[in-house]
Short mmCIF file of C-alpha atoms in Angstrom, two decimals:
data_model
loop_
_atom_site.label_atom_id
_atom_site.label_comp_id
_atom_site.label_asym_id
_atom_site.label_seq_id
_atom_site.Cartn_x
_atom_site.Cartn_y
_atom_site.Cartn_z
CA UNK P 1 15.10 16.54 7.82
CA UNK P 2 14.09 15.90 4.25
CA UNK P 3 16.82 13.42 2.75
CA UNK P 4 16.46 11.73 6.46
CA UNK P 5 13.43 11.06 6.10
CA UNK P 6 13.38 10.21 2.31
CA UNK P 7 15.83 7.55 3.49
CA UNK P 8 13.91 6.41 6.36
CA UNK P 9 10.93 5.85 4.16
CA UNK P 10 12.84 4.39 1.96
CA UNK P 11 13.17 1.63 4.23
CA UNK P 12 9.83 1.49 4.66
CA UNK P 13 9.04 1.06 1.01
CA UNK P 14 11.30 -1.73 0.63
CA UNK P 15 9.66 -3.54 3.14
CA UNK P 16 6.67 -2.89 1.41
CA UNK P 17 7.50 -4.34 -1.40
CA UNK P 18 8.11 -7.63 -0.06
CA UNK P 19 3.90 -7.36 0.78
CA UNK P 20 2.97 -9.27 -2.24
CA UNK P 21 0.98 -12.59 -2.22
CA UNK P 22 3.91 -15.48 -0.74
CA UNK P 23 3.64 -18.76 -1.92
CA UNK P 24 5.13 -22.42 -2.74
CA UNK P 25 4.49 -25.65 -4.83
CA UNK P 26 5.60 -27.37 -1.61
CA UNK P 27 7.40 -25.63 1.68
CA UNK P 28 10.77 -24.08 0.29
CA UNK P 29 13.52 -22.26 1.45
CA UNK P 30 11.71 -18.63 2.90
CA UNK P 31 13.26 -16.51 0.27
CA UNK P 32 11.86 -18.78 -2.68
CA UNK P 33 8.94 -19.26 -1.23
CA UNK P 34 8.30 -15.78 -1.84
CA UNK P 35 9.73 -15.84 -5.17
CA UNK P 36 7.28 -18.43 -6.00
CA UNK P 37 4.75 -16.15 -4.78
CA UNK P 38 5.23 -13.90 -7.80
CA UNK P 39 4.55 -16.35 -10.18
CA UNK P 40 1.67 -17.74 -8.38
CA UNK P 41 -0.07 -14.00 -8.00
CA UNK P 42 -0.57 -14.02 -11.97
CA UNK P 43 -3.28 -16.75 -11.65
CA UNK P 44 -5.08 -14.69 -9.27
CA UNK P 45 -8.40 -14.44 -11.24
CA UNK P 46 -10.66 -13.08 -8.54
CA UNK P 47 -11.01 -13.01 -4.48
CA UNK P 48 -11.82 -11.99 -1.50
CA UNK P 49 -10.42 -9.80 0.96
CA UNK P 50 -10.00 -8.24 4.23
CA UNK P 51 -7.20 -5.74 5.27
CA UNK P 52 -6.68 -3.86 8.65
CA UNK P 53 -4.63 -1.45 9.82
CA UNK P 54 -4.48 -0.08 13.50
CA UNK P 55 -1.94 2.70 15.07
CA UNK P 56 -0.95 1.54 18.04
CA UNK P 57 1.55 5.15 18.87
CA UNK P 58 1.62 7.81 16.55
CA UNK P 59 3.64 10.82 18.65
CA UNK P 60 5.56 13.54 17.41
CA UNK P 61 8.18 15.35 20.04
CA UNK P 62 9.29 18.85 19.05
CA UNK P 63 9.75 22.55 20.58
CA UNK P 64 6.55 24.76 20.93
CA UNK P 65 5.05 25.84 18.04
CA UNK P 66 1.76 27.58 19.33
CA UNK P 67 -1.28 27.10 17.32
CA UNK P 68 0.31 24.40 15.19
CA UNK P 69 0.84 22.36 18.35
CA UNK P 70 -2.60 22.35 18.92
CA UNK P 71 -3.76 21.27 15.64
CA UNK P 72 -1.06 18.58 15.53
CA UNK P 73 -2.32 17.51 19.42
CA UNK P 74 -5.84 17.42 18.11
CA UNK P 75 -4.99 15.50 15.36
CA UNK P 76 -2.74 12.80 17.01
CA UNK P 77 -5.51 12.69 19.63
CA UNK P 78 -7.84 11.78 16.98
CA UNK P 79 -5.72 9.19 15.27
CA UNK P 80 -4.62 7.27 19.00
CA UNK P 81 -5.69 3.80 17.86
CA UNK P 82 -7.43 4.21 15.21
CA UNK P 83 -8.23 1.72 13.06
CA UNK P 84 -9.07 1.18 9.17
CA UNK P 85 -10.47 -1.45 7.46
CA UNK P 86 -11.25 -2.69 4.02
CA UNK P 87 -13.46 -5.35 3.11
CA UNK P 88 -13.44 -6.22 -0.91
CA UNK P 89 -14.13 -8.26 -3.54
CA UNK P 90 -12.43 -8.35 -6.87
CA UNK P 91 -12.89 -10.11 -10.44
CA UNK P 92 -10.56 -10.32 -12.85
CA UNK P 93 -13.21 -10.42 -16.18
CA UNK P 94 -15.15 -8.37 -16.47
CA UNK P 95 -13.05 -6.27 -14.26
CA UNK P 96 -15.06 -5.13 -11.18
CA UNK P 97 -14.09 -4.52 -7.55
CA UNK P 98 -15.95 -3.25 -4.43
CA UNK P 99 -14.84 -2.59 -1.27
CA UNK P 100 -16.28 -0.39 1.91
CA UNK P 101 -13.68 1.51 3.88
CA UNK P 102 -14.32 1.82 7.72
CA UNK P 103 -12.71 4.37 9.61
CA UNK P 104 -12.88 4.29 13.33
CA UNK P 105 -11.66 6.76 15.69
CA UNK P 106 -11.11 5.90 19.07
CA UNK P 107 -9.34 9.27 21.26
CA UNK P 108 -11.08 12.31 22.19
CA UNK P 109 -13.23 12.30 19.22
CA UNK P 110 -14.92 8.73 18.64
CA UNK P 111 -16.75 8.11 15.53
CA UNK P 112 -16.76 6.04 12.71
CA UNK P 113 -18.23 6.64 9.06
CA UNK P 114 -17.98 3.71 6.36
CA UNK P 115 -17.19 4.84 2.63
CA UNK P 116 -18.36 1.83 -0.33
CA UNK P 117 -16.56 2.44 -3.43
CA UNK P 118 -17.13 0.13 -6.97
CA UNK P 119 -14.72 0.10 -9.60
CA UNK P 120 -14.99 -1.11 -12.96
CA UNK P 121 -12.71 -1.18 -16.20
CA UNK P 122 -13.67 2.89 -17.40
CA UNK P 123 -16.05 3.80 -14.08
CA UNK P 124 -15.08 4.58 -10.11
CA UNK P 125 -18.48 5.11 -8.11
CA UNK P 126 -17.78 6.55 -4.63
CA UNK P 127 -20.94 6.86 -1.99
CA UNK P 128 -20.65 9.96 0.05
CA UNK P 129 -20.43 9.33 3.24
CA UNK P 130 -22.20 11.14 6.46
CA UNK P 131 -19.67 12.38 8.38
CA UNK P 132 -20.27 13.81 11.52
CA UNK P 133 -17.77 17.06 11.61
CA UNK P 134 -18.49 17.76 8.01
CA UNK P 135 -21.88 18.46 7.39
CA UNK P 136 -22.73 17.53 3.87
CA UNK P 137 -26.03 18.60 1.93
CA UNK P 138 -28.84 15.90 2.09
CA UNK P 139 -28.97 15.49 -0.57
CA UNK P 140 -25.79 14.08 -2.15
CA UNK P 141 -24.84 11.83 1.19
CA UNK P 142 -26.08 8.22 0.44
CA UNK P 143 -25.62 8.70 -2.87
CA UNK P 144 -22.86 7.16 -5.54
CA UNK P 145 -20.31 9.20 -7.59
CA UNK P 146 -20.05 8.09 -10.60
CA UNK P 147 -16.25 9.27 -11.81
CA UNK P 148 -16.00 8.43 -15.83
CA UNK P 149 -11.82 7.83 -16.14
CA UNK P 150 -12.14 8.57 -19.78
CA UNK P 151 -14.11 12.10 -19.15
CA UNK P 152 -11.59 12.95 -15.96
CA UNK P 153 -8.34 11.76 -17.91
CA UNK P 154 -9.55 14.48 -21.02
CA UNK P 155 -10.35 17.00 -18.61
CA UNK P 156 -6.77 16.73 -17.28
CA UNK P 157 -5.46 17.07 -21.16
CA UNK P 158 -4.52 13.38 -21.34
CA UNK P 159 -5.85 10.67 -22.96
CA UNK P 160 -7.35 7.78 -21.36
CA UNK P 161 -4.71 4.26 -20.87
CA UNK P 162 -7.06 1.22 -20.98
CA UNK P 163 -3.91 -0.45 -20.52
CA UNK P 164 -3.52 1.23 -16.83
CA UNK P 165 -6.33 -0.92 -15.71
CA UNK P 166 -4.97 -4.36 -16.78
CA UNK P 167 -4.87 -5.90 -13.99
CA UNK P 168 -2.92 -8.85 -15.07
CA UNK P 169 -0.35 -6.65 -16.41
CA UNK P 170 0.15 -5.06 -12.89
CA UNK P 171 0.25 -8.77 -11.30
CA UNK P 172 3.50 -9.31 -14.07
CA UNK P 173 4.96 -6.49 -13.48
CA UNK P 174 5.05 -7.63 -9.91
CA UNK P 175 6.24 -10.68 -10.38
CA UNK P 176 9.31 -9.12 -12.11
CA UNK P 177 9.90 -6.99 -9.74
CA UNK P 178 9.80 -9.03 -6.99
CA UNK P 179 11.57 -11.90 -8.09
CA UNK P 180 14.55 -9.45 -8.72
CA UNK P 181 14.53 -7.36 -5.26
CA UNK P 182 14.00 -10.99 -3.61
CA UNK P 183 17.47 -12.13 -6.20
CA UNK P 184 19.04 -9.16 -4.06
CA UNK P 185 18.89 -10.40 -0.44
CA UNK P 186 20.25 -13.10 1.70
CA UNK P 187 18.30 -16.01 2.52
CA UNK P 188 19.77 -16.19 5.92
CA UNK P 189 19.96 -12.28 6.96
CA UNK P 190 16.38 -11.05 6.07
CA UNK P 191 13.70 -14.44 5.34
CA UNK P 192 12.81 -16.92 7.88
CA UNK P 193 9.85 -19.84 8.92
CA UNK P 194 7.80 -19.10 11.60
CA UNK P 195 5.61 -22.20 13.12
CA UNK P 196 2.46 -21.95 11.73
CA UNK P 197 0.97 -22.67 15.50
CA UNK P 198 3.72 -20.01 16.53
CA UNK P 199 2.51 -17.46 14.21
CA UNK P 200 -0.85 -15.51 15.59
CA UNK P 201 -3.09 -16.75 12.91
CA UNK P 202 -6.45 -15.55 13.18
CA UNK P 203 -9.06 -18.55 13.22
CA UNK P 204 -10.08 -19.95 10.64
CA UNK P 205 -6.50 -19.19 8.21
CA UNK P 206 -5.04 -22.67 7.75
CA UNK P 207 -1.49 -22.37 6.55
CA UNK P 208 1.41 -25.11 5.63
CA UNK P 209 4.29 -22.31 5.82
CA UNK P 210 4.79 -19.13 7.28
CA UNK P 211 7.70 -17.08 5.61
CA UNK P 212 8.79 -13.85 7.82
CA UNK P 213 10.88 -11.09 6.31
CA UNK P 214 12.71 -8.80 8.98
CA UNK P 215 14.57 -5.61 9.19
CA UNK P 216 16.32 -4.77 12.19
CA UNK P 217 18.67 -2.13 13.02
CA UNK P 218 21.62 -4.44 12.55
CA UNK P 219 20.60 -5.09 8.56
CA UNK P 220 18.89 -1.81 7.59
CA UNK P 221 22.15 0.08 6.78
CA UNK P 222 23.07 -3.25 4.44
CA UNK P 223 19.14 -3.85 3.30
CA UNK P 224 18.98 0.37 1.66
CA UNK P 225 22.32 -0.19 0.07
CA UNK P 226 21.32 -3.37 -1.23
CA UNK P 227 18.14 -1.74 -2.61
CA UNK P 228 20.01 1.51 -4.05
CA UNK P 229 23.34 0.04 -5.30
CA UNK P 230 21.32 -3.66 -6.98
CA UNK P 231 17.84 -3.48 -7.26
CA UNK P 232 16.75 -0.24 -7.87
CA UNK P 233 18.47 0.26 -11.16
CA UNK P 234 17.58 -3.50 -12.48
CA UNK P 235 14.00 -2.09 -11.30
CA UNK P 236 13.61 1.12 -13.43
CA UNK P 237 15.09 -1.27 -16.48
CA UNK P 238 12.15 -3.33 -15.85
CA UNK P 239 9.83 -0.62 -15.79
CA UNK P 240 11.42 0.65 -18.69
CA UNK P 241 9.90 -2.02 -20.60
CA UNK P 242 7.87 -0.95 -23.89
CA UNK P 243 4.17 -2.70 -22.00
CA UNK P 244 4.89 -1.47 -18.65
CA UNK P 245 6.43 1.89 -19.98
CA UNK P 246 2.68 2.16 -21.62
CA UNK P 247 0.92 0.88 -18.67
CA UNK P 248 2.55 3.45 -16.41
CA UNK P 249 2.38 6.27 -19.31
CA UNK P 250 6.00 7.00 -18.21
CA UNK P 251 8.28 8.60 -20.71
CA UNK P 252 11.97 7.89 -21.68
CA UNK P 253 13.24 10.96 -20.84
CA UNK P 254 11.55 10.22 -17.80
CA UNK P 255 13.44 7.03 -16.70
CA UNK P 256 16.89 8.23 -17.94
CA UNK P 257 16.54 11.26 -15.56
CA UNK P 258 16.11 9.40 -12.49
CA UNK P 259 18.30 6.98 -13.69
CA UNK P 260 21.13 9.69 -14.32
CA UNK P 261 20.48 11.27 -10.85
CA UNK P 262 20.49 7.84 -9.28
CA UNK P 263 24.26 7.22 -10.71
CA UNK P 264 25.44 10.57 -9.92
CA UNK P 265 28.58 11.08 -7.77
CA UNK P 266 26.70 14.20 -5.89
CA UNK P 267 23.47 11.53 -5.26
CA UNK P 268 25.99 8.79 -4.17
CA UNK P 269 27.64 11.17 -2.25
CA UNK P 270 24.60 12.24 -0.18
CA UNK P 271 23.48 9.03 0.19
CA UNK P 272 26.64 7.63 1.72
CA UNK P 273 26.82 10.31 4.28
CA UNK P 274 22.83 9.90 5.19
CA UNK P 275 23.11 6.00 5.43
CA UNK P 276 26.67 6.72 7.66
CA UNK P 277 24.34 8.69 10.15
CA UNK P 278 21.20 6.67 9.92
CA UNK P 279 21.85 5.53 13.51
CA UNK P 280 21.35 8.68 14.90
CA UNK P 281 18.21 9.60 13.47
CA UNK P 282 16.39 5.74 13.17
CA UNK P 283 15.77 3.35 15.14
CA UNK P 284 13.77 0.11 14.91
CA UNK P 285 12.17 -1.55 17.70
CA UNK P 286 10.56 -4.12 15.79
CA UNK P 287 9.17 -4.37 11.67
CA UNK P 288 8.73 -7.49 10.31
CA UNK P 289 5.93 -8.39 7.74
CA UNK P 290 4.76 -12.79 7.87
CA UNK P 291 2.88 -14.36 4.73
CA UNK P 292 1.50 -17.23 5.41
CA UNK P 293 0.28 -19.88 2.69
CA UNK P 294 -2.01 -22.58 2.73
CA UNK P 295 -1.84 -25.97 1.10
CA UNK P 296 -3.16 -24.80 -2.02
CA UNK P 297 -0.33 -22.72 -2.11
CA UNK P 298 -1.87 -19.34 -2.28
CA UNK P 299 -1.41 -16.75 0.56
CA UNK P 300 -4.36 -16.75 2.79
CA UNK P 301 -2.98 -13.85 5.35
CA UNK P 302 -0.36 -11.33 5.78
CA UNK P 303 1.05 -9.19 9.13
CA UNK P 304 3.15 -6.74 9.39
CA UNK P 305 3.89 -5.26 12.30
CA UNK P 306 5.87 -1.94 12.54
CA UNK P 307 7.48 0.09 15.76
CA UNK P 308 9.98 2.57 14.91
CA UNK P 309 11.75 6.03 15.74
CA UNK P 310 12.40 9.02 13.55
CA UNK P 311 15.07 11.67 15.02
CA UNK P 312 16.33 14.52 13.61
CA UNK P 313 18.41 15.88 16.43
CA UNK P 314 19.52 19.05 14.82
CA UNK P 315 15.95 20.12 14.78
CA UNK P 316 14.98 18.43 18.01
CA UNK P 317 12.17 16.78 16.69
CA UNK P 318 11.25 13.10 17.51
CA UNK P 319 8.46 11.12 15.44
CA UNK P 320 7.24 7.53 16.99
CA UNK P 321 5.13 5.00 14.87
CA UNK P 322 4.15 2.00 16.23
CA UNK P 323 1.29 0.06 14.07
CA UNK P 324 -0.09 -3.10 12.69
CA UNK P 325 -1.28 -4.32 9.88
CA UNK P 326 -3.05 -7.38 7.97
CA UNK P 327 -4.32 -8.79 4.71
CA UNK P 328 -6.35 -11.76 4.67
CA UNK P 329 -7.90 -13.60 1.14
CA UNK P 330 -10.19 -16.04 1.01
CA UNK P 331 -12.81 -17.56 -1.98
CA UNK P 332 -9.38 -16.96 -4.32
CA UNK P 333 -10.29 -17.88 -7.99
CA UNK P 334 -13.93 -18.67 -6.95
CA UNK P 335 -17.12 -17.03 -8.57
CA UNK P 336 -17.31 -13.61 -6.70
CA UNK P 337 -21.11 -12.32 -5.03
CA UNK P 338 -20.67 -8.58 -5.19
CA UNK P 339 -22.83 -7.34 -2.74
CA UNK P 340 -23.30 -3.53 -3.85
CA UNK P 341 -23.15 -4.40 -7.37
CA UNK P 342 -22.84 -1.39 -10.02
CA UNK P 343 -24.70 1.33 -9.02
CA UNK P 344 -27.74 2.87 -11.05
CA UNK P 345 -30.35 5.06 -11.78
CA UNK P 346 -31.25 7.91 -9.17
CA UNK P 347 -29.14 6.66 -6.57
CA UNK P 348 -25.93 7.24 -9.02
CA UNK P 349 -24.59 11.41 -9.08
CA UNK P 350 -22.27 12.92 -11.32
CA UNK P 351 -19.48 15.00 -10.73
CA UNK P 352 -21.19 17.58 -11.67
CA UNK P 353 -24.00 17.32 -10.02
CA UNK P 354 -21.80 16.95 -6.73
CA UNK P 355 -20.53 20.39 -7.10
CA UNK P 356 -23.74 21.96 -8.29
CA UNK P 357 -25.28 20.73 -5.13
CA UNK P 358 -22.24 22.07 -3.08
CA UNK P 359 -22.55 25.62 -5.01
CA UNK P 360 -26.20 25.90 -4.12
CA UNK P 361 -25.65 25.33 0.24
CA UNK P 362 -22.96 27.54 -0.42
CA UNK P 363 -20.63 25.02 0.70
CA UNK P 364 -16.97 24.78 -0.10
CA UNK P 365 -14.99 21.89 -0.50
#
């Protein structure tokens, strides 16, 4: 079910792209409020922020498989409304961002273990965790990882791209890109206002317009060819770019390959038939993503909310997602208060230092 599913996640991704900071100098038309949201993200100088995600239905339907079923049971079990959050803040100059991941599990297994992570222009520092089914030695869990990008990059046989961590770069090359997947679409068929009042806004989010963008199973067929046939290739020209091209340390030969395979009468071919059957093997109950924007005219929160069906008949197998998910900023352009700060001195580990203490408990990871 591989190209199925490539095109089902396809659909996916494009929806995805459309989560980018919306919007507007005043309330506009849906689609260019969102289009002014593109602009608007390259003044984002710092904030903060809170994102959720929860599964709601995560099942998977096919024949007996013996001990495979089990582990897949165990692990669907596990992840039956589970929910993960991240709560960050991030600074432009000098770059630095922290954020603490949360993961709760809520099915057979309940537990929940919080992971803080710091980031700065050349250095990641990642606090191990204590986790209850993976015992770690005692003497690494509380304790940072400091990851030197420059160091790891060499040790891969590459050379370290300053440029990768430009964060302003990124927010243009966002802008670009969305303004032309957004140039692709009708106003009417995929953007929308939603009431603010009308729109599930958690308390305390003050917003001026609420812009949904929606994929159902009546536009999805139109919405991939639209992203295939128009926006994809304008999208790898962009990238193509000599400062992104750098950015991305992606190589000529590189773009012209995909490029060449994406023009291809054997690739068109395949894609034609696999969008003629998506019916059969897709189907979309609901998936719709809202940004709403206050009267400052940033974005202040973001849903999406997701509840579809993957078949692949021949194989009898049947995967159903169902999940929701949220962004919310706040303090945007404000001085930051980083409340872990960089982390120092004997509460910092290296790499290797992680493993030595992993070699000595004779533990394996």
């Amino acid at each position: 079910m591989n190209k199925k599913w490539g095109l089902s996640a396809a659909a996916l991704l494009l929806s995805a792209a459309m989560i980018l900071p919306g919007c507007a100098n005043k309330e506009q038309a849906p689609k260019e409020a969102l289009k002014s949201a593109a602009v608007k993200a390259t003044t984002l100088k710092s904030y903060e922020m809170k994102s959720k995600v929860v599964i709601n239905n995560l099942t998977i339907d096919a024949p007996a498989n013996g001990e495979s079923d089990a582990t897949t049971a165990q692990v669907l079990s596990m992840l039956k409304n589970a929910e993960v959050t991240v709560d960050g803040v991030y600074q432009a100059d000098p770059m630095q961002t922290e954020m603490t991941l949360v993961l709760n599990l809520k099915g057979d297994m309940t537990m929940s273990f919080n992971i803080p992570m710091v980031m700065t222009a050349e250095k990641m520092y990642i606090k191990v965790p204590s986790i209850p089914f993976l015992p770690l030695p005692k003497t690494v869990v509380g304790k940072f990882v400091e990851l030197d990008l420059k160091e790891l990059a060499e040790k891969q046989g590459t050379e370290f791209n300053p440029a990768s961590m430009d964060t302003q770069k990124v927010q243009k090359l966002s802008n670009e890109v969305l303004n032309t997947l957004l140039g692709e679409y009708d106003d009417q068929k995929y953007f929308s206002d939603i009431k603010p009042k009308d729109a599930a806004l958690p308390e305390g989010v003050e917003a001026k317009q609420v812009v949904q963008f929606k994929i159902t199973n009546d536009n999805v067929k139109e919405a991939l060819t639209i992203f295939v046939n128009n926006a994809l290739p304008k999208i790898i020209d962009i990238v193509g770019k000599p400062e992104y091209k750098e950015m991305l340390n992606i190589k000529d030969a590189d773009l012209a390959k995909v490029k060449e395979e994406l023009q291809s009468s054997k690739s068109r071919a395949e894609f034609d038939k696999d969008l003629a059957d998506l019916g059969t093997y897709l189907t979309i109950n609901q998936f719709h993503m809202n940004t709403a924007i206050n009267k400052d005219d940033f974005p202040v929160y973001q849903d999406l909310l997701m509840d579809i069906k993957v078949n692949d008949p021949d194989k009898g197998e049947n995967l159903s997602v169902s999940l929701n998910a949220s962004n919310q900023y706040s303090k945007i352009n404000e001085k930051q208060t980083f409340t872990i700060g960089i982390p120092k001195g004997e509460n910092v580990i290296t790499m290797d230092q992680l493993e030595k203490e992993f070699g000595s408990t004779g533990t394996t990871y």
